[in-house]
Short mmCIF file of C-alpha atoms and ligand atoms in Angstrom, two decimals:
data_model
loop_
_atom_site.label_atom_id
_atom_site.label_comp_id
_atom_site.label_asym_id
_atom_site.label_seq_id
_atom_site.Cartn_x
_atom_site.Cartn_y
_atom_site.Cartn_z
CA UNK A 1 6.34 20.15 1.18
CA UNK A 2 9.58 21.98 0.44
CA UNK A 3 11.29 20.18 3.29
CA UNK A 4 10.22 16.86 1.87
CA UNK A 5 11.41 17.74 -1.63
CA UNK A 6 14.70 18.98 -0.22
CA UNK A 7 15.25 15.85 1.82
CA UNK A 8 14.58 13.72 -1.20
CA UNK A 9 17.03 15.69 -3.31
CA UNK A 10 19.72 15.56 -0.69
CA UNK A 11 19.48 11.81 -0.80
CA UNK A 12 19.74 11.61 -4.55
CA UNK A 13 16.02 11.34 -5.16
CA UNK A 14 15.40 8.84 -2.41
CA UNK A 15 13.19 10.17 0.32
CA UNK A 16 14.57 10.32 3.83
CA UNK A 17 12.12 7.72 5.12
CA UNK A 18 13.23 5.25 2.51
CA UNK A 19 16.89 5.75 3.31
CA UNK A 20 16.27 5.58 7.05
CA UNK A 21 14.20 2.44 6.79
CA UNK A 22 16.45 0.65 4.33
CA UNK A 23 16.76 -3.01 5.31
CA UNK A 24 20.11 -4.15 6.60
CA UNK A 25 21.60 -7.38 5.31
CA UNK A 26 21.24 -10.31 7.68
CA UNK A 27 24.12 -10.61 10.10
CA UNK A 28 26.55 -13.17 8.78
CA UNK A 29 25.56 -12.65 5.15
CA UNK A 30 29.26 -12.47 4.33
CA UNK A 31 29.75 -16.04 5.56
CA UNK A 32 30.89 -18.46 2.83
CA UNK A 33 27.56 -20.30 2.75
CA UNK A 34 25.62 -17.15 1.88
CA UNK A 35 24.23 -17.03 -1.64
CA UNK A 36 26.01 -14.51 -3.90
CA UNK A 37 22.92 -12.33 -4.28
CA UNK A 38 23.09 -10.10 -1.23
CA UNK A 39 19.61 -8.69 -1.80
CA UNK A 40 18.12 -12.15 -1.34
CA UNK A 41 19.58 -12.35 2.18
CA UNK A 42 18.35 -8.94 3.31
CA UNK A 43 15.92 -9.07 6.22
CA UNK A 44 13.61 -6.55 7.83
CA UNK A 45 13.09 -6.59 11.60
CA UNK A 46 9.73 -8.06 12.60
CA UNK A 47 9.62 -7.17 16.30
CA UNK A 48 8.91 -3.63 17.39
CA UNK A 49 6.34 -1.01 18.33
CA UNK A 50 5.13 -0.77 14.72
CA UNK A 51 4.48 -3.39 12.09
CA UNK A 52 6.89 -3.65 9.17
CA UNK A 53 5.70 -3.16 5.58
CA UNK A 54 4.30 0.33 6.08
CA UNK A 55 7.29 2.67 6.10
CA UNK A 56 9.60 -0.09 4.85
CA UNK A 57 10.89 0.96 1.39
CA UNK A 58 8.44 -0.72 -0.98
CA UNK A 59 9.79 -4.08 -2.11
CA UNK A 60 9.54 -5.19 -5.72
CA UNK A 61 6.60 -7.57 -5.32
CA UNK A 62 3.47 -7.45 -3.22
CA UNK A 63 0.54 -9.73 -2.54
CA UNK A 64 -2.58 -8.81 -0.66
CA UNK A 65 -4.99 -11.44 0.59
CA UNK A 66 -8.25 -10.64 2.34
CA UNK A 67 -10.07 -13.25 4.39
CA UNK A 68 -13.60 -13.72 5.65
CA UNK A 69 -13.85 -15.26 9.11
CA UNK A 70 -15.84 -18.49 9.17
CA UNK A 71 -18.93 -18.82 11.35
CA UNK A 72 -18.06 -19.35 15.02
CA UNK A 73 -14.59 -17.75 15.00
CA UNK A 74 -14.52 -15.73 18.21
CA UNK A 75 -11.96 -13.79 20.19
CA UNK A 76 -10.21 -16.94 21.51
CA UNK A 77 -9.94 -18.38 18.02
CA UNK A 78 -8.52 -15.09 16.75
CA UNK A 79 -5.90 -15.15 19.51
CA UNK A 80 -4.90 -18.67 18.40
CA UNK A 81 -4.59 -17.58 14.77
CA UNK A 82 -2.59 -14.48 15.72
CA UNK A 83 -0.18 -16.58 17.79
CA UNK A 84 0.39 -18.98 14.90
CA UNK A 85 0.87 -16.14 12.41
CA UNK A 86 3.16 -14.18 14.74
CA UNK A 87 5.49 -17.16 15.17
CA UNK A 88 5.69 -17.97 11.51
CA UNK A 89 5.86 -14.40 10.24
CA UNK A 90 8.84 -13.89 12.54
CA UNK A 91 10.50 -17.02 11.18
CA UNK A 92 9.81 -16.26 7.52
CA UNK A 93 11.00 -12.67 7.81
CA UNK A 94 14.26 -13.99 9.28
CA UNK A 95 14.69 -16.36 6.32
CA UNK A 96 13.73 -19.48 8.27
CA UNK A 97 11.02 -22.01 7.43
CA UNK A 98 7.69 -21.89 9.20
CA UNK A 99 7.04 -24.39 11.98
CA UNK A 100 5.19 -26.88 9.79
CA UNK A 101 6.66 -25.64 6.51
CA UNK A 102 6.17 -28.23 3.76
CA UNK A 103 8.58 -26.37 1.44
CA UNK A 104 11.35 -25.24 3.82
CA UNK A 105 13.80 -24.59 0.96
CA UNK A 106 11.54 -21.80 -0.27
CA UNK A 107 12.02 -19.93 3.01
CA UNK A 108 15.76 -19.40 2.66
CA UNK A 109 15.56 -16.24 0.52
CA UNK A 110 13.92 -13.62 2.76
CA UNK A 111 14.60 -10.85 0.18
CA UNK A 112 13.40 -8.15 2.61
CA UNK A 113 10.13 -9.99 3.22
CA UNK A 114 7.57 -8.15 5.29
CA UNK A 115 4.16 -9.37 6.37
CA UNK A 116 1.66 -6.82 7.62
CA UNK A 117 -1.61 -7.83 9.26
CA UNK A 118 -4.77 -5.71 9.19
CA UNK A 119 -8.25 -6.08 10.66
CA UNK A 120 -11.51 -5.38 8.82
CA UNK A 121 -14.73 -4.25 10.50
CA UNK A 122 -16.08 -7.82 10.73
CA UNK A 123 -13.23 -8.92 12.99
CA UNK A 124 -14.40 -6.55 15.69
CA UNK A 125 -17.91 -7.99 15.49
CA UNK A 126 -16.63 -11.59 15.64
CA UNK A 127 -14.40 -10.77 18.62
CA UNK A 128 -17.18 -8.92 20.46
CA UNK A 129 -15.04 -5.76 20.40
CA UNK A 130 -17.33 -3.37 18.52
CA UNK A 131 -16.68 -0.70 21.13
CA UNK A 132 -12.99 -0.68 20.19
CA UNK A 133 -13.51 -0.41 16.43
CA UNK A 134 -12.12 2.90 15.11
CA UNK A 135 -14.93 5.06 13.69
CA UNK A 136 -13.20 5.21 10.27
CA UNK A 137 -13.11 1.40 10.01
CA UNK A 138 -16.00 0.88 7.60
CA UNK A 139 -16.43 0.82 3.81
CA UNK A 140 -15.43 4.12 2.19
CA UNK A 141 -18.35 6.33 1.11
CA UNK A 142 -19.55 5.67 -2.44
CA UNK A 143 -17.79 7.80 -5.07
CA UNK A 144 -19.16 8.70 -8.50
CA UNK A 145 -16.11 7.20 -10.22
CA UNK A 146 -16.53 3.83 -8.49
CA UNK A 147 -17.54 0.73 -10.39
CA UNK A 148 -16.89 -1.61 -7.48
CA UNK A 149 -17.12 -5.36 -7.92
CA UNK A 150 -17.83 -7.28 -4.76
CA UNK A 151 -15.08 -9.78 -5.55
CA UNK A 152 -12.50 -7.07 -4.79
CA UNK A 153 -14.25 -5.45 -1.82
CA UNK A 154 -13.96 -5.67 1.94
CA UNK A 155 -12.62 -8.48 4.13
CA UNK A 156 -12.48 -9.28 7.85
CA UNK A 157 -8.73 -9.72 7.86
CA UNK A 158 -5.89 -8.86 5.47
CA UNK A 159 -2.28 -9.87 4.95
CA UNK A 160 0.10 -7.70 2.96
CA UNK A 161 3.10 -9.80 1.91
CA UNK A 162 5.97 -7.94 0.19
CA UNK A 163 9.48 -9.02 -0.82
CA UNK A 164 12.11 -8.46 -3.49
CA UNK A 165 11.50 -12.00 -4.75
CA UNK A 166 8.15 -13.21 -6.04
CA UNK A 167 8.77 -16.85 -5.09
CA UNK A 168 9.35 -15.71 -1.52
CA UNK A 169 6.03 -13.85 -1.63
CA UNK A 170 4.19 -16.92 -2.96
CA UNK A 171 5.67 -19.19 -0.32
CA UNK A 172 4.84 -16.88 2.59
CA UNK A 173 1.37 -16.28 1.21
CA UNK A 174 0.67 -20.00 0.85
CA UNK A 175 2.01 -20.94 4.28
CA UNK A 176 0.10 -18.22 6.14
CA UNK A 177 -3.10 -18.80 4.17
CA UNK A 178 -2.89 -22.55 4.87
CA UNK A 179 -2.50 -21.89 8.58
CA UNK A 180 -5.66 -19.77 8.56
CA UNK A 181 -7.85 -22.23 6.71
CA UNK A 182 -9.84 -23.51 9.68
CA UNK A 183 -10.57 -19.92 10.71
CA UNK A 184 -11.13 -18.22 7.37
CA UNK A 185 -11.98 -18.43 3.71
CA UNK A 186 -10.04 -16.44 1.14
CA UNK A 187 -12.08 -13.49 -0.09
CA UNK A 188 -9.71 -11.97 -2.65
CA UNK A 189 -6.06 -12.04 -3.59
CA UNK A 190 -4.36 -9.19 -5.41
CA UNK A 191 -0.78 -9.32 -6.60
CA UNK A 192 1.42 -6.56 -7.84
CA UNK A 193 4.91 -5.50 -8.84
CA UNK A 194 6.97 -2.34 -8.93
CA UNK A 195 10.16 -3.32 -10.77
CA UNK A 196 12.90 -5.92 -10.47
CA UNK A 197 15.55 -5.00 -7.87
CA UNK A 198 18.75 -3.97 -9.64
CA UNK A 199 17.04 -3.21 -12.96
CA UNK A 200 17.03 0.51 -12.17
CA UNK A 201 19.36 2.66 -10.04
CA UNK A 202 18.51 2.43 -6.32
CA UNK A 203 15.98 5.02 -5.24
CA UNK A 204 14.35 5.31 -8.68
CA UNK A 205 10.63 6.11 -8.29
CA UNK A 206 8.45 3.37 -9.74
CA UNK A 207 6.59 3.71 -13.01
CA UNK A 208 2.99 2.59 -13.35
CA UNK A 209 1.62 0.90 -16.47
CA UNK A 210 0.42 4.21 -17.93
CA UNK A 211 4.14 4.99 -18.10
CA UNK A 212 4.06 7.69 -15.42
CA UNK A 213 6.63 8.16 -12.69
CA UNK A 214 4.39 7.32 -9.73
CA UNK A 215 5.16 7.94 -6.06
CA UNK A 216 7.26 11.10 -6.28
CA UNK A 217 5.50 13.15 -3.68
CA UNK A 218 4.84 11.14 -0.55
CA UNK A 219 4.98 12.41 3.02
CA UNK A 220 8.08 11.48 4.97
CA UNK A 221 7.01 9.51 8.05
CA UNK A 222 10.38 10.33 9.61
CA UNK A 223 9.40 14.01 9.56
CA UNK A 224 5.62 13.62 9.97
CA UNK A 225 5.06 10.33 11.82
CA UNK A 226 1.60 11.41 12.94
CA UNK A 227 0.36 11.37 9.35
CA UNK A 228 0.91 7.61 9.24
CA UNK A 229 0.93 6.29 12.79
CA UNK A 230 -1.79 6.56 15.34
CA UNK A 231 -0.29 8.73 18.06
CA UNK A 232 1.31 6.89 20.94
CA UNK A 233 -0.77 8.82 23.44
CA UNK A 234 -1.16 5.87 25.74
CA UNK A 235 -4.90 5.89 25.15
CA UNK A 236 -6.19 3.01 23.15
CA UNK A 237 -4.93 -0.13 21.50
CA UNK A 238 -4.23 1.53 18.14
CA UNK A 239 -1.24 3.57 19.39
CA UNK A 240 1.60 2.68 17.02
CA UNK A 241 -0.89 1.26 14.52
CA UNK A 242 -2.29 2.74 11.33
CA UNK A 243 -5.02 2.27 8.76
CA UNK A 244 -4.72 0.68 5.36
CA UNK A 245 -6.89 1.45 2.34
CA UNK A 246 -6.69 -0.96 -0.60
CA UNK A 247 -8.31 0.27 -3.81
CA UNK A 248 -8.06 -1.76 -7.00
CA UNK A 249 -7.98 0.85 -9.78
CA UNK A 250 -8.26 -0.35 -13.36
CA UNK A 251 -6.54 1.57 -16.18
CA UNK A 252 -8.13 1.74 -19.61
CA UNK A 253 -4.86 1.47 -21.51
CA UNK A 254 -6.61 1.17 -24.89
CA UNK A 255 -8.15 4.65 -24.69
CA UNK A 256 -5.03 6.02 -22.93
CA UNK A 257 -3.10 4.90 -26.04
CA UNK A 258 -5.23 7.21 -28.17
CA UNK A 259 -4.12 10.29 -26.24
CA UNK A 260 -1.07 12.24 -27.47
CA UNK A 261 1.92 12.80 -25.24
CA UNK A 262 1.06 16.35 -24.32
CA UNK A 263 -2.49 15.32 -23.36
CA UNK A 264 -1.09 12.55 -21.18
CA UNK A 265 1.26 14.96 -19.43
CA UNK A 266 -1.50 17.49 -18.86
CA UNK A 267 -3.74 14.85 -17.30
CA UNK A 268 -1.26 14.46 -14.45
CA UNK A 269 0.56 17.81 -14.57
CA UNK A 270 3.95 16.13 -14.88
CA UNK A 271 6.29 15.13 -17.71
CA UNK A 272 6.41 11.49 -18.72
CA UNK A 273 10.18 11.29 -19.25
CA UNK A 274 11.46 12.68 -15.97
CA UNK A 275 8.32 12.91 -13.83
CA UNK A 276 9.10 16.63 -13.39
CA UNK A 277 6.15 18.98 -12.90
CA UNK A 278 5.16 20.81 -16.12
CA UNK A 279 6.58 23.94 -14.48
CA UNK A 280 9.99 22.39 -13.62
CA UNK A 281 12.89 20.33 -14.91
CA UNK A 282 13.63 17.73 -12.23
CA UNK A 283 11.38 15.08 -10.71
CA UNK A 284 11.46 16.57 -7.23
CA UNK A 285 11.02 20.23 -8.30
CA UNK A 286 8.12 21.82 -6.49
CA UNK A 287 5.20 22.36 -8.93
CA UNK A 288 4.30 26.01 -9.48
CA UNK A 289 0.52 25.84 -9.46
CA UNK A 290 0.23 29.59 -10.15
CA UNK A 291 2.32 29.54 -13.35
CA UNK A 292 0.54 30.68 -16.56
CA UNK A 293 1.40 30.03 -20.19
CA UNK A 294 1.59 32.63 -23.00
CA UNK A 295 -2.21 32.56 -23.29
CA UNK A 296 -2.69 33.20 -19.59
CA UNK A 297 -3.83 29.64 -18.92
CA UNK A 298 -2.62 27.50 -16.02
CA UNK A 299 0.46 25.46 -17.04
CA UNK A 300 -0.72 22.77 -14.63
CA UNK A 301 -4.40 22.69 -15.55
CA UNK A 302 -7.33 22.97 -13.12
CA UNK A 303 -8.17 19.33 -13.87
CA UNK A 304 -4.60 17.95 -13.49
CA UNK A 305 -4.26 15.01 -11.11
CA UNK A 306 -1.49 16.56 -9.01
CA UNK A 307 -3.40 19.83 -8.57
CA UNK A 308 -6.53 17.99 -7.49
CA UNK A 309 -4.71 15.48 -5.28
CA UNK A 310 -3.27 18.14 -2.99
CA UNK A 311 -4.85 20.69 -0.71
CA UNK A 312 -3.53 23.46 1.49
CA UNK A 313 -4.39 21.26 4.46
CA UNK A 314 -1.09 19.53 5.28
CA UNK A 315 -3.00 17.16 7.55
CA UNK A 316 -4.71 15.55 4.56
CA UNK A 317 -1.61 13.79 3.28
CA UNK A 318 -1.08 10.02 3.46
CA UNK A 319 1.48 7.43 2.45
CA UNK A 320 0.96 5.84 -0.97
CA UNK A 321 2.50 2.37 -1.36
CA UNK A 322 0.95 1.15 -4.61
CA UNK A 323 1.77 -1.85 -6.79
CA UNK A 324 1.10 -2.37 -10.50
CA UNK A 325 -1.14 -5.23 -11.49
CA UNK A 326 -1.35 -6.88 -14.88
CA UNK A 327 -3.95 -9.64 -14.84
CA UNK A 328 -5.12 -11.91 -17.67
CA UNK A 329 -7.65 -9.97 -19.77
CA UNK A 330 -11.27 -11.04 -19.98
CA UNK A 331 -12.38 -12.51 -23.33
CA UNK A 332 -12.19 -9.93 -26.10
CA UNK A 333 -10.05 -7.49 -24.09
CA UNK A 334 -6.36 -6.81 -24.65
CA UNK A 335 -5.31 -6.22 -21.09
CA UNK A 336 -6.48 -5.92 -17.49
CA UNK A 337 -3.98 -3.58 -15.86
CA UNK A 338 -4.01 -1.03 -13.10
CA UNK A 339 -2.86 -0.22 -9.62
CA UNK A 340 -3.34 -2.01 -6.34
CA UNK A 341 -3.53 1.43 -4.76
CA UNK A 342 -2.53 1.01 -1.13
CA UNK A 343 -2.36 3.87 1.35
CA UNK A 344 -1.49 4.14 5.02
CA UNK A 345 -2.72 6.99 7.20
CA UNK A 346 -3.46 7.61 10.86
CA UNK A 347 -7.13 8.38 10.12
CA UNK A 348 -9.01 7.39 6.94
CA UNK A 349 -11.83 9.90 7.37
CA UNK A 350 -9.59 12.86 8.08
CA UNK A 351 -6.88 12.16 5.48
CA UNK A 352 -7.92 9.80 2.68
CA UNK A 353 -11.62 10.51 2.18
CA UNK A 354 -11.37 14.29 1.52
CA UNK A 355 -8.70 13.76 -1.15
CA UNK A 356 -10.61 10.94 -2.82
CA UNK A 357 -13.67 13.24 -2.75
CA UNK A 358 -11.73 16.03 -4.49
CA UNK A 359 -10.54 13.59 -7.16
CA UNK A 360 -14.08 12.31 -7.55
CA UNK A 361 -15.30 15.86 -8.25
CA UNK A 362 -12.59 16.68 -10.80
CA UNK A 363 -9.51 14.84 -12.07
CA UNK A 364 -8.77 14.34 -15.75
CA UNK A 365 -7.14 11.01 -14.94
CA UNK A 366 -10.62 9.67 -14.09
CA UNK A 367 -11.20 9.40 -17.86
CA UNK A 368 -8.85 6.41 -17.95
CA UNK A 369 -8.96 5.01 -14.41
CA UNK A 370 -11.79 3.21 -12.60
CA UNK A 371 -11.84 1.95 -9.00
CA UNK A 372 -13.17 -1.62 -9.11
CA UNK A 373 -12.37 -2.69 -5.55
CA UNK A 374 -12.22 -1.06 -2.13
CA UNK A 375 -11.34 -2.19 1.38
CA UNK A 376 -10.36 -0.55 4.67
CA UNK A 377 -8.40 -2.17 7.49
CA UNK A 378 -7.03 -1.22 10.90
CA UNK A 379 -3.36 -2.19 11.21
CA UNK A 380 -2.60 -2.99 14.85
CA UNK A 381 0.74 -1.95 16.34
CA UNK A 382 3.75 -4.23 16.01
CA UNK A 383 4.48 -7.27 18.16
CA UNK A 384 7.11 -6.36 20.73
CA UNK A 385 9.34 -9.16 22.05
CA UNK A 386 7.15 -11.81 23.69
CA UNK A 387 3.92 -10.43 22.23
CA UNK A 388 1.67 -11.75 19.49
CA UNK A 389 0.23 -9.55 16.75
CA UNK A 390 -2.87 -7.74 17.91
CA UNK A 391 -2.31 -8.63 21.57
CA UNK A 392 -3.12 -5.10 22.76
CA UNK A 393 -6.56 -5.48 21.23
CA UNK A 394 -7.38 -9.14 21.70
CA UNK A 395 -5.94 -9.88 25.17
C1 HEM B 1 0.29 11.89 -7.49
C2 HEM B 1 -0.93 8.53 -10.75
C3 HEM B 1 -4.89 7.47 -8.17
C4 HEM B 1 -3.47 10.57 -4.77
C5 HEM B 1 0.29 11.08 -8.60
C6 HEM B 1 1.25 11.15 -9.68
C7 HEM B 1 0.91 10.20 -10.57
C8 HEM B 1 -0.27 9.54 -10.10
C9 HEM B 1 1.63 9.86 -11.87
C10 HEM B 1 2.41 12.14 -9.78
C11 HEM B 1 3.67 11.63 -9.16
C12 HEM B 1 3.60 11.44 -7.68
O1 HEM B 1 3.70 12.40 -6.88
O2 HEM B 1 3.43 10.29 -7.29
C13 HEM B 1 -2.09 7.94 -10.32
C14 HEM B 1 -2.79 6.89 -11.02
C15 HEM B 1 -3.91 6.59 -10.30
C16 HEM B 1 -3.91 7.46 -9.14
C17 HEM B 1 -2.35 6.26 -12.32
C18 HEM B 1 -4.98 5.56 -10.55
C19 HEM B 1 -4.81 4.49 -11.28
C20 HEM B 1 -4.86 8.24 -7.04
C21 HEM B 1 -5.87 8.21 -6.00
C22 HEM B 1 -5.45 9.07 -5.03
C23 HEM B 1 -4.21 9.65 -5.48
C24 HEM B 1 -7.11 7.34 -6.00
C25 HEM B 1 -6.10 9.45 -3.72
C26 HEM B 1 -7.23 9.04 -3.26
C27 HEM B 1 -2.32 11.15 -5.21
C28 HEM B 1 -1.58 12.11 -4.42
C29 HEM B 1 -0.50 12.51 -5.22
C30 HEM B 1 -0.60 11.77 -6.46
C31 HEM B 1 -1.91 12.58 -3.01
C32 HEM B 1 0.56 13.54 -4.86
C33 HEM B 1 0.06 14.90 -5.22
C34 HEM B 1 1.08 15.96 -4.87
O3 HEM B 1 1.19 16.26 -3.68
O4 HEM B 1 1.74 16.48 -5.77
N1 HEM B 1 -0.64 10.10 -8.89
N2 HEM B 1 -2.79 8.25 -9.19
N3 HEM B 1 -3.88 9.12 -6.70
N4 HEM B 1 -1.71 10.97 -6.42
FE1 HEM B 1 -2.29 9.67 -7.83
#
């Protein structure tokens, strides 16, 4: 933990994994024809042992679309879909139109686009590959805090599409969804945002819609790759892959508004202005969970989110890569806001579930937050040159 905090400080608040994974501008971006906005030309490498969009520094905008496979889609059909997606994801991420792109002009601003593909439990059934389904690939256990709505749950297949431009996200999402339409139906779409690029100093941690600095303490995959990536032990198709949990968590901002500032800070255990722990002064200061106030009470309360969300077991950490959502409210309501809470971890059961269980037992934040959707996916390794996505599993 200290090493992570130190690394983040050394890099001016930006964690080492973010700095290391920062996208490089496309070669030739200095050419006269390049648009003046350099961030729009930035690209992320698609090919490699691991898929992009996991340890890539979170882009400003994200869209998540889950699909159900239509009746009759088998392993051969999935291979065809993966080949089509692989080709066009590679093109789009390079800032080029898809093969049958009906809006090619919309493809010219890659803006660090990444597309990440994940497989739900149903894909393994459809492909006749049940024996290769990871044991953790199933719906999460039911939690007391859950008020899940089926319209946000599950899915046989998922695409995570992220970029620093929302038009780019929409275009990629539409093209890839269109290409899948004979194989799938759309189950749910969730969109989110973190903050416009350039509106805040680089490396600033995002704020969620409760106003909190959110994402301060995340493991550094550069230091602890095994927390995120399935070990490359040569055994099994998932080597170099990961798992993705997508929880839609609604915030009750109306009742949150009624809480005073000190109550809000105690709910998390951190200050609202700087994101510093209640026992520190800077965002990346290590919280002192043993500190007592003048009355002998814990400064960071027993119910505080950050106390509950950590354990002494360093193996129970995972990568949070959440996006804010702000949807049209239902009739009579003022808002429908929350987090598309996305996490990546090598093993859902070993890392995510115990922490979610702890938060289910006690976390003051539960008073204002409610999980309304839940899905788990296996993210296959990346497509190396000449490969299609998921080839190690589907071939
Ligand atoms: C930390 C907000 C749900 C796991 C934090 C922090 C905030 C926050 C403000 C402190 C800053 C930081 O380190 O990022 C929220 C909100 C949630 C939510 C608003 C729901 C809408 C969850 C859930 C989990 C979780 C469902 C896990 C299942 C964590 C972890 C930390 C954290 C592991 C870091 C704790 C540490 O090591 O200090 N969250 N969170 N959070 N949260 Fe959440």
